[in-house]
Tab-separated table of C-alpha atoms in Angstrom:
chain	number	residue	atom	x	y	z
A	1	MET	CA	119.256	70.240	103.294
A	2	ASN	CA	119.739	69.057	106.806
A	3	PRO	CA	117.713	70.719	109.650
A	4	LEU	CA	120.819	72.501	110.966
A	5	SER	CA	121.816	74.034	107.625
A	6	ARG	CA	118.217	74.935	106.870
A	7	ARG	CA	117.877	76.866	110.186
A	8	LYS	CA	121.109	78.726	109.413
A	9	PHE	CA	120.163	79.552	105.879
A	10	ILE	CA	120.934	83.253	106.349
A	11	THR	CA	123.242	84.046	103.515
A	12	THR	CA	122.135	86.084	100.634
A	13	PHE	CA	122.330	86.546	96.992
A	14	GLY	CA	121.542	88.877	94.143
A	15	ILE	CA	122.649	90.209	90.709
A	16	ALA	CA	123.157	93.822	90.027
A	17	ALA	CA	122.035	94.956	86.543
A	18	SER	CA	119.622	97.419	84.829
A	19	THR	CA	116.758	97.236	82.367
A	20	VAL	CA	114.669	99.436	80.118
A	21	LEU	CA	111.996	101.776	81.396
A	22	LEU	CA	108.460	100.794	80.531
A	23	ASN	CA	106.410	103.207	78.566
A	24	ASN	CA	103.354	105.152	79.847
A	25	CYS	CA	104.201	105.087	83.604
A	26	THR	CA	101.946	107.325	85.610
A	27	SER	CA	104.119	107.518	88.681
A	28	LYS	CA	106.991	109.941	89.312
A	29	PRO	CA	110.284	108.405	88.196
A	30	LEU	CA	112.838	107.371	90.733
A	31	ALA	CA	116.150	109.071	90.717
A	32	ASN	CA	118.777	107.007	88.804
A	33	ASP	CA	121.108	107.125	91.801
A	34	LEU	CA	120.658	104.429	94.481
A	35	LEU	CA	119.467	105.708	97.818
A	36	GLN	CA	122.177	105.149	100.340
A	37	PRO	CA	120.834	105.082	103.900
A	38	THR	CA	123.128	107.075	106.206
A	39	PRO	CA	123.873	106.807	109.897
A	40	HIS	CA	121.445	109.716	110.277
A	41	THR	CA	118.469	107.644	109.082
A	42	LYS	CA	115.819	107.831	111.801
A	43	ILE	CA	115.154	104.505	113.459
A	44	SER	CA	111.521	103.912	114.425
A	45	ASP	CA	110.191	103.469	117.895
A	46	ASN	CA	110.797	100.161	119.570
A	47	PRO	CA	108.599	97.442	117.978
A	48	GLU	CA	105.820	95.865	120.027
A	49	ILE	CA	107.440	92.473	119.480
A	50	GLN	CA	110.957	91.548	118.389
A	51	SER	CA	110.302	88.111	116.935
A	52	VAL	CA	108.568	86.935	113.757
A	53	ARG	CA	108.569	83.807	111.573
A	54	LEU	CA	108.661	84.241	107.776
A	55	GLY	CA	108.553	81.505	105.189
A	56	ILE	CA	110.654	81.489	102.142
A	57	ILE	CA	111.320	79.445	99.041
A	58	PRO	CA	115.153	79.360	98.740
A	59	SER	CA	115.834	81.302	95.519
A	60	PHE	CA	117.253	84.510	94.130
A	61	GLU	CA	113.942	86.238	94.695
A	62	VAL	CA	114.249	86.293	98.547
A	63	ALA	CA	117.666	87.909	98.521
A	64	PRO	CA	116.477	91.081	100.348
A	65	LEU	CA	115.144	88.971	103.277
A	66	LEU	CA	118.361	87.047	103.621
A	67	VAL	CA	120.449	90.254	103.355
A	68	ALA	CA	118.276	92.048	105.954
A	69	LYS	CA	119.015	89.203	108.322
A	70	HIS	CA	122.695	88.656	107.425
A	71	LYS	CA	123.536	92.368	107.500
A	72	GLN	CA	121.592	92.925	110.808
A	73	LEU	CA	119.166	95.350	109.160
A	74	PHE	CA	116.178	93.761	110.906
A	75	ALA	CA	118.045	94.114	114.210
A	76	LYS	CA	118.865	97.777	113.341
A	77	TYR	CA	115.137	98.540	113.593
A	78	GLY	CA	114.505	96.383	116.715
A	79	MET	CA	113.490	93.115	115.115
A	80	THR	CA	116.188	90.993	116.763
A	81	ASP	CA	114.601	87.557	116.338
A	82	VAL	CA	113.465	87.224	112.645
A	83	GLU	CA	113.392	83.560	111.673
A	84	LEU	CA	113.460	82.772	108.026
A	85	VAL	CA	111.929	79.282	107.573
A	86	PRO	CA	112.699	77.605	104.263
A	87	PHE	CA	109.922	75.514	102.529
A	88	GLN	CA	109.898	73.405	99.371
A	89	SER	CA	106.584	74.627	98.061
A	90	TRP	CA	104.080	77.488	98.074
A	91	ALA	CA	101.443	75.124	99.347
A	92	GLU	CA	103.508	74.658	102.499
A	93	ILE	CA	103.982	78.399	102.919
A	94	SER	CA	100.251	78.911	102.495
A	95	ASP	CA	99.335	76.116	104.951
A	96	ARG	CA	101.716	77.317	107.602
A	97	THR	CA	100.613	80.890	107.259
A	98	GLU	CA	97.013	79.749	107.768
A	99	ILE	CA	98.054	78.034	110.929
A	100	GLY	CA	99.881	81.159	112.056
A	101	THR	CA	101.971	81.613	115.190
A	102	GLU	CA	99.011	82.766	117.328
A	103	LEU	CA	100.775	86.138	117.513
A	104	GLY	CA	104.095	84.603	118.688
A	105	THR	CA	102.914	81.816	120.909
A	106	ASN	CA	102.977	78.931	118.420
A	107	SER	CA	106.032	77.672	116.507
A	108	ASP	CA	104.067	75.341	114.137
A	109	GLY	CA	103.042	78.043	111.807
A	110	ILE	CA	104.478	81.228	110.311
A	111	ASP	CA	103.311	84.867	110.301
A	112	GLY	CA	103.823	85.348	106.543
A	113	GLY	CA	106.698	85.632	104.195
A	114	HIS	CA	107.602	85.155	100.594
A	115	PHE	CA	104.610	84.623	98.212
A	116	TYR	CA	103.762	84.658	94.595
A	117	SER	CA	100.855	86.833	93.375
A	118	PRO	CA	97.911	86.532	93.744
A	119	LEU	CA	98.270	83.938	96.515
A	120	PRO	CA	97.599	86.457	99.340
A	121	GLU	CA	94.316	87.494	97.690
A	122	MET	CA	93.414	83.794	97.227
A	123	MET	CA	94.028	83.111	100.865
A	124	ASN	CA	92.021	86.281	101.911
A	125	GLU	CA	89.034	85.117	100.036
A	126	GLY	CA	89.321	81.362	100.987
A	127	ILE	CA	89.998	80.186	97.422
A	128	ASN	CA	91.995	77.109	98.449
A	129	PRO	CA	91.361	73.396	98.940
A	130	ASN	CA	90.078	73.823	102.492
A	131	LYS	CA	87.907	76.907	101.718
A	132	ARG	CA	89.065	78.722	104.810
A	133	LYS	CA	89.751	82.487	104.717
A	134	THR	CA	92.952	83.919	106.172
A	135	ALA	CA	92.989	87.699	106.153
A	136	MET	CA	96.188	88.789	104.487
A	137	TYR	CA	98.083	92.021	103.678
A	138	MET	CA	100.506	92.298	100.738
A	139	LEU	CA	103.241	94.718	101.829
A	140	MET	CA	105.885	95.015	99.087
A	141	ARG	CA	107.369	93.500	95.933
A	142	LEU	CA	110.731	91.661	96.425
A	143	HIS	CA	112.149	91.825	92.851
A	144	THR	CA	111.611	92.063	89.105
A	145	HIS	CA	112.830	89.555	86.504
A	146	GLY	CA	114.554	86.316	87.405
A	147	GLY	CA	112.418	83.717	85.586
A	148	TYR	CA	113.032	81.717	82.459
A	149	ILE	CA	111.225	79.438	80.116
A	150	VAL	CA	113.466	76.526	78.997
A	151	VAL	CA	113.120	73.818	76.396
A	152	SER	CA	114.249	70.176	76.633
A	153	LYS	CA	117.285	69.064	74.724
A	154	ARG	CA	115.323	66.458	72.868
A	155	LEU	CA	113.657	69.242	70.765
A	156	LYS	CA	116.772	71.383	70.208
A	157	PRO	CA	117.888	69.604	66.972
A	158	PHE	CA	114.547	70.500	65.374
A	159	GLY	CA	114.991	74.194	65.529
A	160	ILE	CA	112.748	75.500	68.163
A	161	GLN	CA	113.409	79.191	68.392
A	162	ILE	CA	112.756	81.659	71.171
A	163	GLN	CA	109.694	83.846	71.489
A	164	ARG	CA	107.048	83.521	68.781
A	165	ALA	CA	108.142	80.647	66.584
A	166	PRO	CA	105.385	78.443	64.963
A	167	PHE	CA	104.164	75.791	67.399
A	168	SER	CA	102.498	73.053	65.337
A	169	PRO	CA	105.775	71.786	63.850
A	170	TRP	CA	107.261	71.373	67.389
A	171	GLN	CA	104.335	69.244	68.544
A	172	ASP	CA	104.400	67.149	65.317
A	173	VAL	CA	108.177	66.482	65.733
A	174	ALA	CA	107.650	65.603	69.318
A	175	LYS	CA	104.971	63.119	68.535
A	176	LEU	CA	107.091	61.607	65.667
A	177	PHE	CA	109.950	61.002	68.213
A	178	GLY	CA	107.852	59.234	70.795
A	179	SER	CA	105.559	61.465	72.737
A	180	PRO	CA	103.844	64.894	72.561
A	181	MET	CA	105.287	67.917	74.275
A	182	ASN	CA	104.140	68.900	77.744
A	183	CYS	CA	104.676	72.008	79.751
A	184	ALA	CA	105.696	71.906	83.393
A	185	ILE	CA	105.794	74.181	86.352
A	186	ALA	CA	106.331	73.365	90.014
A	187	GLU	CA	102.854	74.454	91.062
A	188	ILE	CA	99.721	75.512	89.247
A	189	GLY	CA	98.838	79.179	89.602
A	190	THR	CA	102.243	80.535	90.388
A	191	ASN	CA	103.823	83.405	88.537
A	192	TYR	CA	105.794	80.895	86.514
A	193	ASP	CA	102.565	79.304	85.458
A	194	LEU	CA	101.202	82.623	84.253
A	195	TRP	CA	104.279	83.588	82.384
A	196	LEU	CA	104.331	80.287	80.521
A	197	ARG	CA	100.618	80.565	79.731
A	198	TYR	CA	101.111	84.057	78.440
A	199	TRP	CA	103.989	82.915	76.218
A	200	LEU	CA	101.979	80.007	74.784
A	201	ALA	CA	98.960	82.169	74.146
A	202	SER	CA	101.119	84.677	72.244
A	203	MET	CA	101.775	81.815	69.739
A	204	ASN	CA	98.022	80.939	69.637
A	205	VAL	CA	98.673	77.862	71.778
A	206	VAL	CA	95.903	77.184	74.247
A	207	PRO	CA	97.020	75.464	77.420
A	208	LYS	CA	95.029	72.183	78.022
A	209	LEU	CA	93.623	72.351	74.556
A	210	ASN	CA	96.826	72.253	72.521
A	211	ILE	CA	99.262	71.302	75.202
A	212	ASP	CA	99.079	70.040	78.811
A	213	VAL	CA	100.504	72.060	81.674
A	214	LEU	CA	101.747	69.660	84.387
A	215	ALA	CA	102.514	70.427	87.991
A	216	ILE	CA	105.731	68.668	88.736
A	217	PRO	CA	107.831	69.292	91.866
A	218	PHE	CA	111.298	70.405	91.054
A	219	ALA	CA	112.857	67.397	92.719
A	220	GLU	CA	111.031	65.254	90.029
A	221	MET	CA	111.670	67.440	86.974
A	222	ARG	CA	114.982	65.995	85.895
A	223	ASN	CA	113.546	62.505	85.750
A	224	GLN	CA	110.426	63.722	83.849
A	225	ILE	CA	112.566	65.548	81.369
A	226	LYS	CA	114.708	62.507	80.707
A	227	ARG	CA	111.585	60.494	80.135
A	228	SER	CA	110.313	63.026	77.533
A	229	ARG	CA	107.372	63.972	79.789
A	230	ALA	CA	108.285	67.631	80.186
A	231	ASP	CA	109.605	69.875	77.397
A	232	LEU	CA	108.671	73.450	78.140
A	233	LEU	CA	109.290	74.631	81.657
A	234	CYS	CA	109.173	77.902	83.387
A	235	LEU	CA	111.388	78.257	86.443
A	236	ASP	CA	113.345	80.682	88.635
A	237	SER	CA	116.927	81.482	87.760
A	238	TRP	CA	118.573	79.106	90.120
A	239	ARG	CA	116.515	76.041	89.301
A	240	MET	CA	116.817	76.776	85.572
A	241	LEU	CA	120.596	76.920	86.008
A	242	LYS	CA	120.618	73.505	87.655
A	243	LEU	CA	118.748	72.093	84.698
A	244	LEU	CA	121.297	73.688	82.348
A	245	GLU	CA	124.079	72.258	84.425
A	246	ALA	CA	122.540	68.816	84.030
A	247	ASN	CA	122.515	69.408	80.226
A	248	LEU	CA	118.800	68.679	80.066
A	249	THR	CA	117.418	72.069	78.723
A	250	TYR	CA	118.366	75.259	76.954
A	251	PRO	CA	116.798	78.661	77.498
A	252	ALA	CA	113.968	79.900	75.241
A	253	ILE	CA	113.089	83.288	76.755
A	254	ALA	CA	113.408	85.202	79.943
A	255	THR	CA	110.395	86.562	81.745
A	256	GLY	CA	111.950	89.934	81.469
A	257	GLU	CA	111.738	89.619	77.731
A	258	ILE	CA	108.055	88.851	77.974
A	259	TRP	CA	107.321	91.777	80.231
A	260	ARG	CA	110.187	94.119	80.893
A	261	ASN	CA	110.230	95.179	84.573
A	262	HIS	CA	107.414	92.855	85.451
A	263	PRO	CA	106.159	92.610	89.014
A	264	GLY	CA	107.848	89.786	90.898
A	265	GLU	CA	107.071	87.845	94.073
A	266	CYS	CA	106.021	89.639	97.222
A	267	LEU	CA	106.205	89.958	101.007
A	268	ALA	CA	102.743	89.285	102.586
A	269	MET	CA	101.700	88.661	106.199
A	270	ARG	CA	98.658	87.750	108.149
A	271	ALA	CA	96.490	90.809	108.648
A	272	ASP	CA	96.040	90.070	112.362
A	273	TRP	CA	99.868	90.230	112.988
A	274	VAL	CA	100.177	93.446	111.050
A	275	ASP	CA	97.190	95.077	112.784
A	276	LYS	CA	98.470	94.132	116.291
A	277	TYR	CA	102.103	95.023	115.548
A	278	PRO	CA	102.231	98.073	113.256
A	279	ILE	CA	105.667	99.296	114.490
A	280	ALA	CA	107.130	95.858	114.106
A	281	THR	CA	105.599	95.636	110.572
A	282	GLN	CA	107.232	98.959	109.617
A	283	ALA	CA	110.528	97.836	111.126
A	284	LEU	CA	110.437	94.737	108.889
A	285	LEU	CA	109.711	96.819	105.820
A	286	GLN	CA	112.453	99.292	106.657
A	287	GLY	CA	115.021	96.489	107.030
A	288	ILE	CA	114.007	94.835	103.780
A	289	MET	CA	113.995	98.120	101.837
A	290	GLU	CA	117.563	98.847	102.887
A	291	ALA	CA	118.494	95.301	101.903
A	292	GLN	CA	116.896	95.789	98.461
A	293	ILE	CA	119.005	98.930	98.005
A	294	TRP	CA	122.057	97.068	99.143
A	295	CYS	CA	121.465	94.242	96.662
A	296	ASP	CA	121.202	96.580	93.683
A	297	ASN	CA	124.407	98.530	94.546
A	298	PRO	CA	127.187	97.386	92.133
A	299	ALA	CA	129.717	98.124	94.879
A	300	ASN	CA	128.365	95.050	96.754
A	301	GLU	CA	128.624	92.726	93.776
A	302	ILE	CA	131.702	90.710	94.986
A	303	GLU	CA	130.202	90.162	98.449
A	304	LEU	CA	126.845	89.156	96.920
A	305	ASN	CA	128.543	86.763	94.524
A	306	THR	CA	130.392	85.082	97.294
A	307	LEU	CA	127.236	84.742	99.418
A	308	ILE	CA	125.331	83.443	96.497
A	309	ALA	CA	127.844	80.625	95.811
A	310	LEU	CA	127.658	79.574	99.464
A	311	SER	CA	123.844	79.952	99.918
A	312	PHE	CA	123.006	77.081	97.642
A	313	SER	CA	125.443	74.645	99.151
A	314	ASN	CA	124.357	72.388	101.982
A	315	GLY	CA	126.689	70.681	104.450
A	316	ALA	CA	127.352	67.778	102.019
A	317	ASN	CA	128.582	69.825	99.108
A	318	LEU	CA	129.862	72.980	100.796
A	319	ILE	CA	133.525	72.045	100.188
A	320	ALA	CA	133.103	70.333	96.807
A	321	GLU	CA	130.825	72.783	94.877
A	322	PRO	CA	131.000	76.439	95.792
A	323	LEU	CA	133.695	77.291	93.333
A	324	LYS	CA	131.931	75.392	90.599
A	325	MET	CA	128.682	77.170	91.427
A	326	PHE	CA	130.388	80.557	91.604
A	327	SER	CA	132.017	79.952	88.170
A	328	GLN	CA	128.685	78.883	86.602
A	329	LEU	CA	126.808	81.930	87.881
A	330	PHE	CA	129.328	84.736	87.597
A	331	LYS	CA	131.818	83.982	84.907
A	332	ASN	CA	129.475	84.370	81.897
A	333	SER	CA	128.412	80.728	82.006
A	334	PRO	CA	126.720	78.863	80.561
A	335	GLN	CA	127.764	80.087	77.133
A	336	GLN	CA	124.840	78.611	75.249
A	337	THR	CA	122.606	81.251	76.781
A	338	LYS	CA	123.871	83.874	74.329
A	339	GLY	CA	124.312	86.300	77.256
A	340	ILE	CA	120.802	86.391	78.610
A	341	LEU	CA	121.826	84.767	81.845
A	342	ARG	CA	124.979	86.738	82.431
A	343	ALA	CA	125.137	88.718	85.674
A	344	ASN	CA	127.256	91.315	84.036
A	345	SER	CA	128.107	90.948	80.378
A	346	SER	CA	130.682	93.779	80.858
A	347	LYS	CA	131.032	96.693	83.260
A	348	ASN	CA	129.735	99.037	80.613
A	349	SER	CA	126.946	96.724	79.362
A	350	PRO	CA	125.032	95.170	82.241
A	351	ASN	CA	122.459	92.472	81.528
A	352	PRO	CA	119.045	94.120	81.110
A	353	LEU	CA	117.245	90.927	82.097
A	354	ALA	CA	119.064	90.228	85.446
A	355	ILE	CA	117.030	90.267	88.647
A	356	LYS	CA	116.634	93.645	90.452
A	357	TYR	CA	115.222	94.458	93.823
A	358	TRP	CA	114.742	98.140	94.637
A	359	SER	CA	114.413	100.146	91.396
A	360	ASN	CA	115.273	99.670	87.676
A	361	ASP	CA	115.834	102.562	85.230
A	362	GLY	CA	113.499	104.952	87.059
A	363	ILE	CA	110.908	102.394	87.986
A	364	SER	CA	110.154	101.372	91.615
A	365	VAL	CA	110.554	97.570	91.867
A	366	SER	CA	109.682	97.434	95.550
A	367	TYR	CA	106.534	99.462	95.614
A	368	PRO	CA	103.374	97.215	95.417
A	369	TYR	CA	101.355	98.786	92.509
A	370	LYS	CA	97.662	97.877	92.742
A	371	SER	CA	97.619	97.820	88.913
A	372	HIS	CA	99.887	94.764	89.002
A	373	ASP	CA	97.560	92.960	91.420
A	374	LEU	CA	94.855	93.678	88.935
A	375	TRP	CA	96.884	92.064	86.104
A	376	PHE	CA	97.591	88.928	88.071
A	377	LEU	CA	93.845	88.512	88.977
A	378	ASN	CA	92.760	89.268	85.469
A	379	GLU	CA	95.050	86.480	84.279
A	380	TYR	CA	93.585	84.117	86.830
A	381	ARG	CA	90.049	85.018	85.414
A	382	ARG	CA	91.394	84.513	81.895
A	383	TRP	CA	92.503	80.972	82.747
A	384	GLN	CA	89.367	80.229	84.747
A	385	LEU	CA	91.155	80.091	88.095
A	386	LEU	CA	88.781	82.505	89.722
A	387	PRO	CA	85.097	82.013	90.610
A	388	ASP	CA	82.722	84.149	88.501
A	389	ASN	CA	81.565	86.178	91.621
A	390	PHE	CA	85.104	87.161	92.743
A	391	GLU	CA	85.286	90.950	93.446
A	392	ILE	CA	88.627	91.865	92.097
A	393	LYS	CA	88.859	95.609	92.985
A	394	GLU	CA	87.525	95.111	96.474
A	395	THR	CA	89.863	92.289	97.182
A	396	ILE	CA	92.887	94.289	95.992
A	397	ASP	CA	91.871	97.296	98.132
A	398	ALA	CA	91.551	94.941	101.214
A	399	VAL	CA	94.823	93.162	100.721
A	400	ASN	CA	97.236	95.650	99.203
A	401	ARG	CA	98.805	97.882	101.880
A	402	GLU	CA	100.901	100.227	99.795
A	403	ASP	CA	100.294	102.858	102.400
A	404	LEU	CA	102.487	100.924	104.830
A	405	TRP	CA	105.182	100.738	102.144
A	406	LYS	CA	105.148	104.577	101.736
A	407	ASN	CA	105.395	105.067	105.571
A	408	ALA	CA	108.470	102.782	105.779
A	409	ALA	CA	110.089	104.337	102.771
A	410	LYS	CA	109.698	107.841	104.251
A	411	ALA	CA	111.133	106.526	107.578
A	412	ILE	CA	114.385	105.385	105.984
A	413	GLY	CA	114.764	108.697	104.118
A	414	VAL	CA	113.478	107.974	100.640
A	415	PRO	CA	112.798	111.320	99.018
A	416	ASP	CA	109.242	112.083	98.200
A	417	THR	CA	110.269	112.315	94.508
A	418	ASN	CA	111.191	108.617	94.672
A	419	ILE	CA	107.894	107.418	96.131
A	420	PRO	CA	105.264	106.641	93.438
A	421	ILE	CA	102.355	109.082	93.438
A	422	SER	CA	99.852	106.597	91.869
A	423	THR	CA	98.848	103.087	92.723
A	424	SER	CA	98.867	102.354	89.027
A	425	ARG	CA	101.997	102.141	86.883
A	426	GLY	CA	99.983	102.872	83.828
A	427	VAL	CA	99.737	100.940	80.540
A	428	GLU	CA	102.100	97.962	80.345
A	429	VAL	CA	103.516	96.727	77.041
A	430	PHE	CA	104.451	93.123	76.389
A	431	PHE	CA	106.894	91.438	74.054
A	432	ASP	CA	104.204	90.478	71.564
A	433	GLY	CA	102.995	93.980	71.141
A	434	SER	CA	99.897	93.684	73.304
A	435	SER	CA	99.214	95.896	76.198
A	436	PHE	CA	97.456	96.010	79.524
A	437	ASP	CA	95.535	99.141	80.595
A	438	PRO	CA	94.517	99.121	84.196
A	439	ASN	CA	91.719	101.615	83.356
A	440	SER	CA	90.265	99.154	80.814
A	441	PRO	CA	91.526	95.717	81.968
A	442	GLN	CA	89.100	93.460	80.142
């Protein structure tokens, strides 16, 4: 993407759908009707600063940020100069956030943006290559669902099935035909890495022991798949669709099948920025919340579809590809997915696995439950990605600012009955029958 098109990357995307309510939630359920902010919504005081730089990975997951900019929702609350800076990797976002903008006086860094969990906690505690701490606040979740595990086409003739199929025959077949299977994700430690590890472990496959998990930048994945060096991959929806379009992979399972209504990626910012500019922080949250609600409204589907098709086209292919992309994403394509990728299988039967942003069947998607932070950090400990002396609860309490989410939600008119009353969503149930109890996480 050329610099001009990157800077103007302000269009948005999203898919409207619904999914099934998880059992054993301890928070008040949200009303099924979407909150529709009205002209009478109270706008906060003027923010202390009108500009901010937020990093994003271009993907479906950041739709609320793009909508908030495109629909002037940031400006509505006084944030008239919100710059969304696209990056190719989480490492870049982390590094640029560490640099910061020196509270608006430096354009080399960013003030925060789009993160996977638990990257803000890792930065806060200095668990990174340079060992430097950057105080961070996690402010809200951006979505649920949207990830997929896919399998290379070289293994399709040998009957690899979705979910919990036996693993050993796969590996034996792969070795017989030239090379063992490898897993691949774009970066170690991301949410996609954790979903992939969980799926493997459900089949009694131990990463590193039974199969390697390789970090391969997406730009190199096609070549590695063609060379039989990557067979099981976990990716976001858009990048997964690009591999399907190239006829290199087929879908095995959606992350929403592994954990229905799972926590997605998040908005996080440097703590010093938030502490100095509390009104501006609330203004950002209010704009993004309204954008999340807008994304989930089926009445906006046509506009969303159009914006999505254009969002992923750069100057070179804007003329040639938008209709092709639109067709692929929104006309029940590709057919080999058996419906799991369809934005809307029919008006009366929406896809339960499609990405959602604000709420889903009575569950708040946007609210940052501390119990979800606990799950991510426990998985890090499970896979030996945390030091032994890491204080999980203390770190979550320091980084998670669900109180700021509640303040912003009330400011845009979200009823009290739609605001979770507990920082825990309760016991979570996974596709393999196992569960996670935040009160007994070990």
